PDB file of C-alpha atoms in Angstrom:
ATOM      1  CA  UNK A1081     171.145-191.320 -85.473  1.00  0.00           C
ATOM      2  CA  UNK A1082     170.072-194.054 -87.871  1.00  0.00           C
ATOM      3  CA  UNK A1083     168.169-192.112 -90.554  1.00  0.00           C
ATOM      4  CA  UNK A1084     166.258-195.208 -91.657  1.00  0.00           C
ATOM      5  CA  UNK A1085     164.762-195.603 -88.168  1.00  0.00           C
ATOM      6  CA  UNK A1086     164.105-191.852 -87.905  1.00  0.00           C
ATOM      7  CA  UNK A1087     162.181-191.948 -91.195  1.00  0.00           C
ATOM      8  CA  UNK A1088     160.261-195.031 -90.115  1.00  0.00           C
ATOM      9  CA  UNK A1089     159.247-193.557 -86.742  1.00  0.00           C
ATOM     10  CA  UNK A1090     158.275-190.265 -88.422  1.00  0.00           C
ATOM     11  CA  UNK A1091     156.089-192.212 -90.850  1.00  0.00           C
ATOM     12  CA  UNK A1092     154.389-194.039 -87.968  1.00  0.00           C
ATOM     13  CA  UNK A1093     153.890-190.772 -86.066  1.00  0.00           C
ATOM     14  CA  UNK A1094     152.373-189.003 -89.089  1.00  0.00           C
ATOM     15  CA  UNK A1095     149.958-191.914 -89.527  1.00  0.00           C
ATOM     16  CA  UNK A1096     148.720-191.198 -86.000  1.00  0.00           C
ATOM     17  CA  UNK A1097     148.456-187.463 -86.663  1.00  0.00           C
ATOM     18  CA  UNK A1098     149.838-185.452 -89.616  1.00  0.00           C
ATOM     19  CA  UNK A1099     151.459-182.813 -87.383  1.00  0.00           C
ATOM     20  CA  UNK A1100     153.521-185.317 -85.358  1.00  0.00           C
ATOM     21  CA  UNK A1101     157.210-185.477 -86.209  1.00  0.00           C
ATOM     22  CA  UNK A1102     160.514-186.086 -84.451  1.00  0.00           C
ATOM     23  CA  UNK A1103     162.552-182.941 -83.875  1.00  0.00           C
ATOM     24  CA  UNK A1104     166.258-182.714 -84.746  1.00  0.00           C
ATOM     25  CA  UNK A1105     167.141-184.318 -81.410  1.00  0.00           C
ATOM     26  CA  UNK A1106     164.863-187.316 -82.030  1.00  0.00           C
ATOM     27  CA  UNK A1107     162.098-186.205 -79.625  1.00  0.00           C
ATOM     28  CA  UNK A1108     158.350-185.945 -80.090  1.00  0.00           C
ATOM     29  CA  UNK A1109     155.764-184.866 -77.521  1.00  0.00           C
ATOM     30  CA  UNK A1110     152.291-186.243 -78.034  1.00  0.00           C
ATOM     31  CA  UNK A1111     149.004-186.647 -76.225  1.00  0.00           C
ATOM     32  CA  UNK A1112     147.003-189.877 -76.356  1.00  0.00           C
ATOM     33  CA  UNK A1113     143.618-190.045 -74.628  1.00  0.00           C
ATOM     34  CA  UNK A1114     144.581-187.055 -72.469  1.00  0.00           C
ATOM     35  CA  UNK A1115     147.938-188.562 -71.459  1.00  0.00           C
ATOM     36  CA  UNK A1116     150.962-186.433 -72.302  1.00  0.00           C
ATOM     37  CA  UNK A1117     153.943-188.532 -73.217  1.00  0.00           C
ATOM     38  CA  UNK A1118     157.328-188.106 -74.758  1.00  0.00           C
ATOM     39  CA  UNK A1119     159.039-190.312 -77.281  1.00  0.00           C
ATOM     40  CA  UNK A1120     162.831-190.007 -77.461  1.00  0.00           C
ATOM     41  CA  UNK A1121     165.080-191.902 -79.863  1.00  0.00           C
ATOM     42  CA  UNK A1122     168.379-193.066 -78.453  1.00  0.00           C
ATOM     43  CA  UNK A1123     171.560-191.513 -79.859  1.00  0.00           C
ATOM     44  CA  UNK A1124     172.192-194.468 -82.135  1.00  0.00           C
ATOM     45  CA  UNK A1125     168.507-194.318 -83.114  1.00  0.00           C
ATOM     46  CA  UNK A1126     167.797-198.037 -82.789  1.00  0.00           C
ATOM     47  CA  UNK A1127     165.605-197.735 -79.680  1.00  0.00           C
ATOM     48  CA  UNK A1128     163.118-195.278 -78.287  1.00  0.00           C
ATOM     49  CA  UNK A1129     162.139-194.379 -74.769  1.00  0.00           C
ATOM     50  CA  UNK A1130     158.530-193.579 -73.929  1.00  0.00           C
ATOM     51  CA  UNK A1131     157.995-191.555 -70.787  1.00  0.00           C
ATOM     52  CA  UNK A1132     155.179-189.831 -68.934  1.00  0.00           C
ATOM     53  CA  UNK A1133     154.668-188.231 -65.527  1.00  0.00           C
ATOM     54  CA  UNK A1134     152.681-190.177 -62.944  1.00  0.00           C
ATOM     55  CA  UNK A1135     152.514-187.452 -60.324  1.00  0.00           C
ATOM     56  CA  UNK A1136     154.305-185.678 -57.542  1.00  0.00           C
ATOM     57  CA  UNK A1137     155.742-187.690 -54.699  1.00  0.00           C
ATOM     58  CA  UNK A1138     156.832-186.943 -51.159  1.00  0.00           C
ATOM     59  CA  UNK A1139     160.465-188.053 -51.191  1.00  0.00           C
ATOM     60  CA  UNK A1140     160.357-188.058 -47.383  1.00  0.00           C
ATOM     61  CA  UNK A1141     157.857-190.931 -47.475  1.00  0.00           C
ATOM     62  CA  UNK A1142     160.064-194.037 -47.821  1.00  0.00           C
ATOM     63  CA  UNK A1143     157.136-196.451 -47.568  1.00  0.00           C
ATOM     64  CA  UNK A1144     155.368-194.983 -50.580  1.00  0.00           C
ATOM     65  CA  UNK A1145     158.606-194.747 -52.571  1.00  0.00           C
ATOM     66  CA  UNK A1146     159.496-198.349 -51.763  1.00  0.00           C
ATOM     67  CA  UNK A1147     156.080-199.587 -52.850  1.00  0.00           C
ATOM     68  CA  UNK A1148     155.945-197.452 -55.986  1.00  0.00           C
ATOM     69  CA  UNK A1149     159.422-198.374 -57.155  1.00  0.00           C
ATOM     70  CA  UNK A1150     158.977-201.940 -55.913  1.00  0.00           C
ATOM     71  CA  UNK A1151     156.322-202.406 -58.596  1.00  0.00           C
ATOM     72  CA  UNK A1152     159.244-202.716 -61.027  1.00  0.00           C
ATOM     73  CA  UNK A1153     160.240-205.978 -59.353  1.00  0.00           C
ATOM     74  CA  UNK A1154     157.092-207.660 -60.655  1.00  0.00           C
ATOM     75  CA  UNK A1155     157.890-206.654 -64.221  1.00  0.00           C
ATOM     76  CA  UNK A1156     161.591-207.438 -64.449  1.00  0.00           C
ATOM     77  CA  UNK A1157     161.122-210.633 -66.447  1.00  0.00           C
ATOM     78  CA  UNK A1158     158.670-209.244 -68.966  1.00  0.00           C
ATOM     79  CA  UNK A1159     158.816-206.401 -71.440  1.00  0.00           C
ATOM     80  CA  UNK A1160     156.785-203.410 -70.413  1.00  0.00           C
ATOM     81  CA  UNK A1161     156.730-200.329 -68.293  1.00  0.00           C
ATOM     82  CA  UNK A1162     158.832-199.350 -65.340  1.00  0.00           C
ATOM     83  CA  UNK A1163     158.515-196.606 -62.744  1.00  0.00           C
ATOM     84  CA  UNK A1164     161.363-194.203 -61.999  1.00  0.00           C
ATOM     85  CA  UNK A1165     161.803-191.372 -59.538  1.00  0.00           C
ATOM     86  CA  UNK A1166     162.841-188.042 -61.030  1.00  0.00           C
ATOM     87  CA  UNK A1167     164.520-186.549 -57.978  1.00  0.00           C
ATOM     88  CA  UNK A1168     165.078-183.155 -59.590  1.00  0.00           C
ATOM     89  CA  UNK A1169     161.321-182.738 -60.124  1.00  0.00           C
ATOM     90  CA  UNK A1170     160.078-184.881 -57.178  1.00  0.00           C
ATOM     91  CA  UNK A1171     157.795-186.904 -59.419  1.00  0.00           C
ATOM     92  CA  UNK A1172     157.341-190.510 -60.400  1.00  0.00           C
ATOM     93  CA  UNK A1173     157.611-191.238 -64.100  1.00  0.00           C
ATOM     94  CA  UNK A1174     156.636-194.232 -66.180  1.00  0.00           C
ATOM     95  CA  UNK A1175     159.023-195.390 -68.909  1.00  0.00           C
ATOM     96  CA  UNK A1176     159.193-198.068 -71.581  1.00  0.00           C
ATOM     97  CA  UNK A1177     162.291-198.861 -73.647  1.00  0.00           C
ATOM     98  CA  UNK A1178     161.507-200.221 -77.116  1.00  0.00           C
ATOM     99  CA  UNK A1179     163.530-201.621 -80.004  1.00  0.00           C
ATOM    100  CA  UNK A1180     162.474-199.904 -83.227  1.00  0.00           C
ATOM    101  CA  UNK A1181     163.587-202.926 -85.271  1.00  0.00           C
ATOM    102  CA  UNK A1182     161.075-205.083 -83.374  1.00  0.00           C
ATOM    103  CA  UNK A1183     158.207-202.667 -83.943  1.00  0.00           C
ATOM    104  CA  UNK A1184     155.974-202.502 -86.958  1.00  0.00           C
ATOM    105  CA  UNK A1185     153.432-199.885 -87.910  1.00  0.00           C
ATOM    106  CA  UNK A1186     150.517-201.428 -85.995  1.00  0.00           C
ATOM    107  CA  UNK A1187     152.697-202.594 -83.109  1.00  0.00           C
ATOM    108  CA  UNK A1188     153.987-199.031 -82.691  1.00  0.00           C
ATOM    109  CA  UNK A1189     150.471-197.577 -82.548  1.00  0.00           C
ATOM    110  CA  UNK A1190     149.248-200.298 -80.188  1.00  0.00           C
ATOM    111  CA  UNK A1191     152.248-199.834 -77.909  1.00  0.00           C
ATOM    112  CA  UNK A1192     151.663-196.072 -77.659  1.00  0.00           C
ATOM    113  CA  UNK A1193     147.982-196.552 -76.812  1.00  0.00           C
ATOM    114  CA  UNK A1194     148.740-199.334 -74.325  1.00  0.00           C
ATOM    115  CA  UNK A1195     151.454-197.204 -72.719  1.00  0.00           C
ATOM    116  CA  UNK A1196     148.993-194.299 -72.339  1.00  0.00           C
ATOM    117  CA  UNK A1197     146.428-196.647 -70.800  1.00  0.00           C
ATOM    118  CA  UNK A1198     149.039-198.012 -68.381  1.00  0.00           C
ATOM    119  CA  UNK A1199     149.917-194.421 -67.398  1.00  0.00           C
ATOM    120  CA  UNK A1200     146.250-193.666 -66.715  1.00  0.00           C
ATOM    121  CA  UNK A1201     145.900-196.795 -64.580  1.00  0.00           C
ATOM    122  CA  UNK A1202     149.045-196.037 -62.605  1.00  0.00           C
ATOM    123  CA  UNK A1203     148.060-192.377 -62.154  1.00  0.00           C
ATOM    124  CA  UNK A1204     144.680-193.444 -60.758  1.00  0.00           C
ATOM    125  CA  UNK A1205     146.286-195.998 -58.464  1.00  0.00           C
ATOM    126  CA  UNK A1206     148.944-193.540 -57.369  1.00  0.00           C
ATOM    127  CA  UNK A1207     146.425-190.771 -56.648  1.00  0.00           C
ATOM    128  CA  UNK A1208     144.099-193.128 -54.768  1.00  0.00           C
ATOM    129  CA  UNK A1209     146.869-194.760 -52.796  1.00  0.00           C
ATOM    130  CA  UNK A1210     149.177-191.806 -52.206  1.00  0.00           C
ATOM    131  CA  UNK A1211     147.569-190.892 -48.913  1.00  0.00           C
ATOM    132  CA  UNK A1212     147.020-194.446 -47.710  1.00  0.00           C
ATOM    133  CA  UNK A1213     150.486-195.687 -48.750  1.00  0.00           C
ATOM    134  CA  UNK A1214     149.109-198.866 -50.285  1.00  0.00           C
ATOM    135  CA  UNK A1215     150.801-200.521 -53.209  1.00  0.00           C
ATOM    136  CA  UNK A1216     150.969-198.860 -56.608  1.00  0.00           C
ATOM    137  CA  UNK A1217     149.752-201.291 -59.246  1.00  0.00           C
ATOM    138  CA  UNK A1218     152.405-203.250 -61.101  1.00  0.00           C
ATOM    139  CA  UNK A1219     151.472-203.078 -64.790  1.00  0.00           C
ATOM    140  CA  UNK A1220     153.020-204.261 -67.988  1.00  0.00           C
ATOM    141  CA  UNK A1221     152.025-203.165 -71.449  1.00  0.00           C
ATOM    142  CA  UNK A1222     150.358-206.575 -71.717  1.00  0.00           C
ATOM    143  CA  UNK A1223     147.997-205.788 -68.845  1.00  0.00           C
ATOM    144  CA  UNK A1224     146.950-202.412 -70.223  1.00  0.00           C
ATOM    145  CA  UNK A1225     145.123-203.119 -73.436  1.00  0.00           C
ATOM    146  CA  UNK A1226     142.762-200.922 -75.341  1.00  0.00           C
ATOM    147  CA  UNK A1227     139.697-202.596 -76.910  1.00  0.00           C
ATOM    148  CA  UNK A1228     140.401-203.160 -80.582  1.00  0.00           C
ATOM    149  CA  UNK A1229     144.142-203.123 -80.099  1.00  0.00           C
ATOM    150  CA  UNK A1230     146.383-206.149 -80.074  1.00  0.00           C
ATOM    151  CA  UNK A1231     148.360-206.921 -76.943  1.00  0.00           C
ATOM    152  CA  UNK A1232     152.088-206.794 -77.771  1.00  0.00           C
ATOM    153  CA  UNK A1233     153.947-207.290 -74.503  1.00  0.00           C
TER     154      UNK A1233
END
């Protein structure tokens, strides 16, 4: 793992909260506005993956799965979040893949808060629409902005 990027991400994490730090495997679990998320550095350490659970899903409901995963289609040409099915756990997850070299201190913080907000929005939409099988909202990090934070999608 690129130690320079590890040190930089650790610095950014500690600025958010002194107890936050990447473990030896390049992972950090954190909670932002009640949203639990994980941050995992890639093996080469140049990118990180943000991920969070959206909720359980009935894998026998192809309509809901198609609509939930189809939300990714709307985001394919823009940087942001994508939804994935974790078949082992029967849950939908939200992910974002980020280049550490393209992040700065404030961009990192804004991206984490925007990601957490996007998770909250998708969780609400998923919970409200799960029974009715209507579309899960397509969101990018650009659409989920926190007041006072800059939009970096």
